[in-house]
Amino acid sequence: MRHRYDCIKAAMDILRDSNTGYLQMVDQIEKLYEKANEATDGFTWRSYAPEVDELDRLIENILQEVWLQ
């Protein structure tokens, strides 16, 4: 019984760690989005800001698993 509990606990810890990573990535996307939105006055086309480039770089390099989560 103890062995089964340890296996289940280990699996839950692994899932929690991976989900925490995804949540951190979503939080980072949200923060960069807000910064870019403020810097460009609502993403108007005539506006340019380095914050938009930073957001674009993050989105281009993000793992597909993050989008699925």
PDB file of N, CA and C in Angstrom:
ATOM      1  N   MET A   1       0.829  -1.191   0.000  1.00  0.00           N
ATOM      2  CA  MET A   1       0.000   0.000   0.000  1.00  0.00           C
ATOM      3  C   MET A   1       0.875   1.258   0.000  1.00  0.00           C
ATOM      4  N   ARG A   2       1.903   1.247   0.796  1.00  0.00           N
ATOM      5  CA  ARG A   2       2.805   2.400   0.878  1.00  0.00           C
ATOM      6  C   ARG A   2       3.475   2.660  -0.470  1.00  0.00           C
ATOM      7  N   HIS A   3       3.860   1.587  -1.160  1.00  0.00           N
ATOM      8  CA  HIS A   3       4.502   1.723  -2.467  1.00  0.00           C
ATOM      9  C   HIS A   3       3.557   2.390  -3.470  1.00  0.00           C
ATOM     10  N   ARG A   4       2.304   1.986  -3.475  1.00  0.00           N
ATOM     11  CA  ARG A   4       1.316   2.594  -4.378  1.00  0.00           C
ATOM     12  C   ARG A   4       1.138   4.080  -4.070  1.00  0.00           C
ATOM     13  N   TYR A   5       1.066   4.409  -2.802  1.00  0.00           N
ATOM     14  CA  TYR A   5       0.929   5.809  -2.399  1.00  0.00           C
ATOM     15  C   TYR A   5       2.126   6.616  -2.888  1.00  0.00           C
ATOM     16  N   ASP A   6       3.328   6.071  -2.705  1.00  0.00           N
ATOM     17  CA  ASP A   6       4.533   6.776  -3.140  1.00  0.00           C
ATOM     18  C   ASP A   6       4.537   6.991  -4.650  1.00  0.00           C
ATOM     19  N   CYS A   7       4.101   5.994  -5.404  1.00  0.00           N
ATOM     20  CA  CYS A   7       4.038   6.122  -6.865  1.00  0.00           C
ATOM     21  C   CYS A   7       3.028   7.187  -7.285  1.00  0.00           C
ATOM     22  N   ILE A   8       1.873   7.167  -6.671  1.00  0.00           N
ATOM     23  CA  ILE A   8       0.846   8.163  -6.991  1.00  0.00           C
ATOM     24  C   ILE A   8       1.312   9.559  -6.600  1.00  0.00           C
ATOM     25  N   LYS A   9       1.922   9.685  -5.440  1.00  0.00           N
ATOM     26  CA  LYS A   9       2.428  10.988  -4.996  1.00  0.00           C
ATOM     27  C   LYS A   9       3.504  11.502  -5.946  1.00  0.00           C
ATOM     28  N   ALA A  10       4.399  10.635  -6.393  1.00  0.00           N
ATOM     29  CA  ALA A  10       5.442  11.041  -7.333  1.00  0.00           C
ATOM     30  C   ALA A  10       4.830  11.509  -8.651  1.00  0.00           C
ATOM     31  N   ALA A  11       3.824  10.796  -9.139  1.00  0.00           N
ATOM     32  CA  ALA A  11       3.152  11.192 -10.378  1.00  0.00           C
ATOM     33  C   ALA A  11       2.459  12.538 -10.213  1.00  0.00           C
ATOM     34  N   MET A  12       1.811  12.752  -9.089  1.00  0.00           N
ATOM     35  CA  MET A  12       1.136  14.031  -8.831  1.00  0.00           C
ATOM     36  C   MET A  12       2.143  15.170  -8.747  1.00  0.00           C
ATOM     37  N   ASP A  13       3.282  14.930  -8.127  1.00  0.00           N
ATOM     38  CA  ASP A  13       4.321  15.957  -8.038  1.00  0.00           C
ATOM     39  C   ASP A  13       4.837  16.336  -9.423  1.00  0.00           C
ATOM     40  N   ILE A  14       5.026  15.337 -10.280  1.00  0.00           N
ATOM     41  CA  ILE A  14       5.484  15.605 -11.645  1.00  0.00           C
ATOM     42  C   ILE A  14       4.447  16.433 -12.392  1.00  0.00           C
ATOM     43  N   LEU A  15       3.178  16.065 -12.293  1.00  0.00           N
ATOM     44  CA  LEU A  15       2.120  16.819 -12.963  1.00  0.00           C
ATOM     45  C   LEU A  15       2.018  18.234 -12.425  1.00  0.00           C
ATOM     46  N   ARG A  16       2.140  18.398 -11.134  1.00  0.00           N
ATOM     47  CA  ARG A  16       2.063  19.723 -10.524  1.00  0.00           C
ATOM     48  C   ARG A  16       3.205  20.603 -11.026  1.00  0.00           C
ATOM     49  N   ASP A  17       4.408  20.046 -11.097  1.00  0.00           N
ATOM     50  CA  ASP A  17       5.552  20.816 -11.570  1.00  0.00           C
ATOM     51  C   ASP A  17       5.383  21.234 -13.024  1.00  0.00           C
ATOM     52  N   SER A  18       4.914  20.329 -13.872  1.00  0.00           N
ATOM     53  CA  SER A  18       4.743  20.685 -15.284  1.00  0.00           C
ATOM     54  C   SER A  18       3.624  21.707 -15.442  1.00  0.00           C
ATOM     55  N   ASN A  19       2.542  21.564 -14.706  1.00  0.00           N
ATOM     56  CA  ASN A  19       1.452  22.538 -14.785  1.00  0.00           C
ATOM     57  C   ASN A  19       1.882  23.891 -14.252  1.00  0.00           C
ATOM     58  N   THR A  20       2.716  23.910 -13.234  1.00  0.00           N
ATOM     59  CA  THR A  20       3.225  25.174 -12.701  1.00  0.00           C
ATOM     60  C   THR A  20       4.034  25.896 -13.766  1.00  0.00           C
ATOM     61  N   GLY A  21       4.827  25.139 -14.517  1.00  0.00           N
ATOM     62  CA  GLY A  21       5.600  25.740 -15.606  1.00  0.00           C
ATOM     63  C   GLY A  21       4.701  26.356 -16.658  1.00  0.00           C
ATOM     64  N   TYR A  22       3.624  25.661 -17.014  1.00  0.00           N
ATOM     65  CA  TYR A  22       2.685  26.198 -17.997  1.00  0.00           C
ATOM     66  C   TYR A  22       1.996  27.452 -17.466  1.00  0.00           C
ATOM     67  N   LEU A  23       1.624  27.430 -16.203  1.00  0.00           N
ATOM     68  CA  LEU A  23       0.973  28.605 -15.614  1.00  0.00           C
ATOM     69  C   LEU A  23       1.920  29.797 -15.577  1.00  0.00           C
ATOM     70  N   GLN A  24       3.191  29.549 -15.305  1.00  0.00           N
ATOM     71  CA  GLN A  24       4.170  30.633 -15.315  1.00  0.00           C
ATOM     72  C   GLN A  24       4.322  31.209 -16.718  1.00  0.00           C
ATOM     73  N   MET A  25       4.302  30.345 -17.728  1.00  0.00           N
ATOM     74  CA  MET A  25       4.414  30.810 -19.107  1.00  0.00           C
ATOM     75  C   MET A  25       3.194  31.644 -19.488  1.00  0.00           C
ATOM     76  N   VAL A  26       2.015  31.208 -19.105  1.00  0.00           N
ATOM     77  CA  VAL A  26       0.795  31.973 -19.383  1.00  0.00           C
ATOM     78  C   VAL A  26       0.853  33.326 -18.681  1.00  0.00           C
ATOM     79  N   ASP A  27       1.347  33.347 -17.458  1.00  0.00           N
ATOM     80  CA  ASP A  27       1.484  34.598 -16.715  1.00  0.00           C
ATOM     81  C   ASP A  27       2.460  35.537 -17.420  1.00  0.00           C
ATOM     82  N   GLN A  28       3.561  34.984 -17.935  1.00  0.00           N
ATOM     83  CA  GLN A  28       4.537  35.806 -18.644  1.00  0.00           C
ATOM     84  C   GLN A  28       3.938  36.372 -19.928  1.00  0.00           C
ATOM     85  N   ILE A  29       3.179  35.568 -20.655  1.00  0.00           N
ATOM     86  CA  ILE A  29       2.518  36.053 -21.872  1.00  0.00           C
ATOM     87  C   ILE A  29       1.557  37.185 -21.530  1.00  0.00           C
ATOM     88  N   GLU A  30       0.790  37.002 -20.468  1.00  0.00           N
ATOM     89  CA  GLU A  30      -0.175  38.030 -20.066  1.00  0.00           C
ATOM     90  C   GLU A  30       0.521  39.343 -19.711  1.00  0.00           C
ATOM     91  N   LYS A  31       1.614  39.261 -18.965  1.00  0.00           N
ATOM     92  CA  LYS A  31       2.345  40.477 -18.585  1.00  0.00           C
ATOM     93  C   LYS A  31       2.913  41.193 -19.805  1.00  0.00           C
ATOM     94  N   LEU A  32       3.524  40.428 -20.724  1.00  0.00           N
ATOM     95  CA  LEU A  32       4.075  41.049 -21.927  1.00  0.00           C
ATOM     96  C   LEU A  32       2.976  41.626 -22.806  1.00  0.00           C
ATOM     97  N   TYR A  33       1.841  40.954 -22.873  1.00  0.00           N
ATOM     98  CA  TYR A  33       0.711  41.466 -23.649  1.00  0.00           C
ATOM     99  C   TYR A  33       0.244  42.807 -23.086  1.00  0.00           C
ATOM    100  N   GLU A  34       0.102  42.879 -21.774  1.00  0.00           N
ATOM    101  CA  GLU A  34      -0.341  44.130 -21.147  1.00  0.00           C
ATOM    102  C   GLU A  34       0.662  45.255 -21.386  1.00  0.00           C
ATOM    103  N   LYS A  35       1.960  44.952 -21.282  1.00  0.00           N
ATOM    104  CA  LYS A  35       2.983  45.972 -21.540  1.00  0.00           C
ATOM    105  C   LYS A  35       2.914  46.464 -22.979  1.00  0.00           C
ATOM    106  N   ALA A  36       2.763  45.541 -23.925  1.00  0.00           N
ATOM    107  CA  ALA A  36       2.694  45.914 -25.337  1.00  0.00           C
ATOM    108  C   ALA A  36       1.415  46.685 -25.626  1.00  0.00           C
ATOM    109  N   ASN A  37       0.324  46.298 -25.011  1.00  0.00           N
ATOM    110  CA  ASN A  37      -0.949  46.984 -25.203  1.00  0.00           C
ATOM    111  C   ASN A  37      -0.864  48.428 -24.719  1.00  0.00           C
ATOM    112  N   GLU A  38      -0.266  48.632 -23.559  1.00  0.00           N
ATOM    113  CA  GLU A  38      -0.116  49.990 -23.028  1.00  0.00           C
ATOM    114  C   GLU A  38       0.848  50.816 -23.870  1.00  0.00           C
ATOM    115  N   ALA A  39       1.934  50.196 -24.326  1.00  0.00           N
ATOM    116  CA  ALA A  39       2.947  50.930 -25.083  1.00  0.00           C
ATOM    117  C   ALA A  39       2.451  51.352 -26.459  1.00  0.00           C
ATOM    118  N   THR A  40       1.490  50.629 -27.017  1.00  0.00           N
ATOM    119  CA  THR A  40       1.009  50.930 -28.370  1.00  0.00           C
ATOM    120  C   THR A  40      -0.389  51.521 -28.379  1.00  0.00           C
ATOM    121  N   ASP A  41      -0.888  51.888 -27.228  1.00  0.00           N
ATOM    122  CA  ASP A  41      -2.222  52.481 -27.128  1.00  0.00           C
ATOM    123  C   ASP A  41      -3.276  51.567 -27.748  1.00  0.00           C
ATOM    124  N   GLY A  42      -3.299  50.331 -27.279  1.00  0.00           N
ATOM    125  CA  GLY A  42      -4.305  49.381 -27.747  1.00  0.00           C
ATOM    126  C   GLY A  42      -3.945  48.697 -29.052  1.00  0.00           C
ATOM    127  N   PHE A  43      -2.675  48.498 -29.302  1.00  0.00           N
ATOM    128  CA  PHE A  43      -2.185  47.827 -30.512  1.00  0.00           C
ATOM    129  C   PHE A  43      -2.644  48.528 -31.783  1.00  0.00           C
ATOM    130  N   THR A  44      -2.609  49.848 -31.793  1.00  0.00           N
ATOM    131  CA  THR A  44      -2.944  50.567 -33.022  1.00  0.00           C
ATOM    132  C   THR A  44      -1.848  50.309 -34.046  1.00  0.00           C
ATOM    133  N   TRP A  45      -2.229  50.228 -35.295  1.00  0.00           N
ATOM    134  CA  TRP A  45      -1.282  49.871 -36.356  1.00  0.00           C
ATOM    135  C   TRP A  45      -0.214  50.929 -36.551  1.00  0.00           C
ATOM    136  N   ARG A  46      -0.498  52.143 -36.254  1.00  0.00           N
ATOM    137  CA  ARG A  46       0.492  53.198 -36.474  1.00  0.00           C
ATOM    138  C   ARG A  46       1.527  53.264 -35.350  1.00  0.00           C
ATOM    139  N   SER A  47       1.303  52.510 -34.320  1.00  0.00           N
ATOM    140  CA  SER A  47       2.219  52.527 -33.180  1.00  0.00           C
ATOM    141  C   SER A  47       3.270  51.435 -33.314  1.00  0.00           C
ATOM    142  N   TYR A  48       4.478  51.743 -32.848  1.00  0.00           N
ATOM    143  CA  TYR A  48       5.536  50.740 -32.769  1.00  0.00           C
ATOM    144  C   TYR A  48       6.169  50.851 -31.394  1.00  0.00           C
ATOM    145  N   ALA A  49       6.471  49.719 -30.820  1.00  0.00           N
ATOM    146  CA  ALA A  49       7.136  49.703 -29.517  1.00  0.00           C
ATOM    147  C   ALA A  49       7.966  48.429 -29.409  1.00  0.00           C
ATOM    148  N   PRO A  50       9.100  48.505 -28.734  1.00  0.00           N
ATOM    149  CA  PRO A  50       9.926  47.304 -28.539  1.00  0.00           C
ATOM    150  C   PRO A  50       9.208  46.230 -27.727  1.00  0.00           C
ATOM    151  N   GLU A  51       8.217  46.626 -26.939  1.00  0.00           N
ATOM    152  CA  GLU A  51       7.442  45.655 -26.169  1.00  0.00           C
ATOM    153  C   GLU A  51       6.703  44.678 -27.083  1.00  0.00           C
ATOM    154  N   VAL A  52       6.279  45.164 -28.245  1.00  0.00           N
ATOM    155  CA  VAL A  52       5.593  44.294 -29.208  1.00  0.00           C
ATOM    156  C   VAL A  52       6.569  43.256 -29.754  1.00  0.00           C
ATOM    157  N   ASP A  53       7.800  43.685 -30.046  1.00  0.00           N
ATOM    158  CA  ASP A  53       8.812  42.736 -30.518  1.00  0.00           C
ATOM    159  C   ASP A  53       9.106  41.679 -29.466  1.00  0.00           C
ATOM    160  N   GLU A  54       9.158  42.097 -28.214  1.00  0.00           N
ATOM    161  CA  GLU A  54       9.411  41.153 -27.124  1.00  0.00           C
ATOM    162  C   GLU A  54       8.279  40.122 -27.028  1.00  0.00           C
ATOM    163  N   LEU A  55       7.049  40.579 -27.141  1.00  0.00           N
ATOM    164  CA  LEU A  55       5.896  39.674 -27.123  1.00  0.00           C
ATOM    165  C   LEU A  55       5.928  38.736 -28.327  1.00  0.00           C
ATOM    166  N   ASP A  56       6.239  39.266 -29.497  1.00  0.00           N
ATOM    167  CA  ASP A  56       6.321  38.435 -30.699  1.00  0.00           C
ATOM    168  C   ASP A  56       7.386  37.352 -30.565  1.00  0.00           C
ATOM    169  N   ARG A  57       8.545  37.712 -30.020  1.00  0.00           N
ATOM    170  CA  ARG A  57       9.612  36.722 -29.836  1.00  0.00           C
ATOM    171  C   ARG A  57       9.168  35.602 -28.905  1.00  0.00           C
ATOM    172  N   LEU A  58       8.498  35.961 -27.829  1.00  0.00           N
ATOM    173  CA  LEU A  58       8.027  34.947 -26.891  1.00  0.00           C
ATOM    174  C   LEU A  58       7.013  34.022 -27.565  1.00  0.00           C
ATOM    175  N   ILE A  59       6.076  34.592 -28.288  1.00  0.00           N
ATOM    176  CA  ILE A  59       5.039  33.797 -28.943  1.00  0.00           C
ATOM    177  C   ILE A  59       5.638  32.877 -30.006  1.00  0.00           C
ATOM    178  N   GLU A  60       6.626  33.367 -30.748  1.00  0.00           N
ATOM    179  CA  GLU A  60       7.246  32.542 -31.785  1.00  0.00           C
ATOM    180  C   GLU A  60       8.031  31.373 -31.205  1.00  0.00           C
ATOM    181  N   ASN A  61       8.581  31.530 -30.011  1.00  0.00           N
ATOM    182  CA  ASN A  61       9.442  30.503 -29.430  1.00  0.00           C
ATOM    183  C   ASN A  61       8.759  29.627 -28.395  1.00  0.00           C
ATOM    184  N   ILE A  62       7.479  29.813 -28.214  1.00  0.00           N
ATOM    185  CA  ILE A  62       6.773  29.059 -27.181  1.00  0.00           C
ATOM    186  C   ILE A  62       6.504  27.627 -27.656  1.00  0.00           C
ATOM    187  N   LEU A  63       6.547  26.690 -26.753  1.00  0.00           N
ATOM    188  CA  LEU A  63       6.290  25.290 -27.082  1.00  0.00           C
ATOM    189  C   LEU A  63       4.815  25.078 -27.413  1.00  0.00           C
ATOM    190  N   GLN A  64       4.547  24.157 -28.320  1.00  0.00           N
ATOM    191  CA  GLN A  64       3.170  23.861 -28.711  1.00  0.00           C
ATOM    192  C   GLN A  64       2.335  23.364 -27.533  1.00  0.00           C
ATOM    193  N   GLU A  65       2.979  22.670 -26.597  1.00  0.00           N
ATOM    194  CA  GLU A  65       2.252  22.137 -25.446  1.00  0.00           C
ATOM    195  C   GLU A  65       1.627  23.248 -24.608  1.00  0.00           C
ATOM    196  N   VAL A  66       2.275  24.390 -24.575  1.00  0.00           N
ATOM    197  CA  VAL A  66       1.740  25.508 -23.793  1.00  0.00           C
ATOM    198  C   VAL A  66       0.432  25.989 -24.406  1.00  0.00           C
ATOM    199  N   TRP A  67       0.358  26.051 -25.731  1.00  0.00           N
ATOM    200  CA  TRP A  67      -0.870  26.490 -26.389  1.00  0.00           C
ATOM    201  C   TRP A  67      -2.001  25.507 -26.151  1.00  0.00           C
ATOM    202  N   LEU A  68      -1.667  24.230 -26.070  1.00  0.00           N
ATOM    203  CA  LEU A  68      -2.701  23.222 -25.853  1.00  0.00           C
ATOM    204  C   LEU A  68      -3.233  23.235 -24.435  1.00  0.00           C
ATOM    205  N   GLN A  69      -2.415  23.653 -23.495  1.00  0.00           N
ATOM    206  CA  GLN A  69      -2.830  23.679 -22.104  1.00  0.00           C
ATOM    207  C   GLN A  69      -3.771  24.834 -21.900  1.00  0.00           C
TER     208      GLN A  69
END
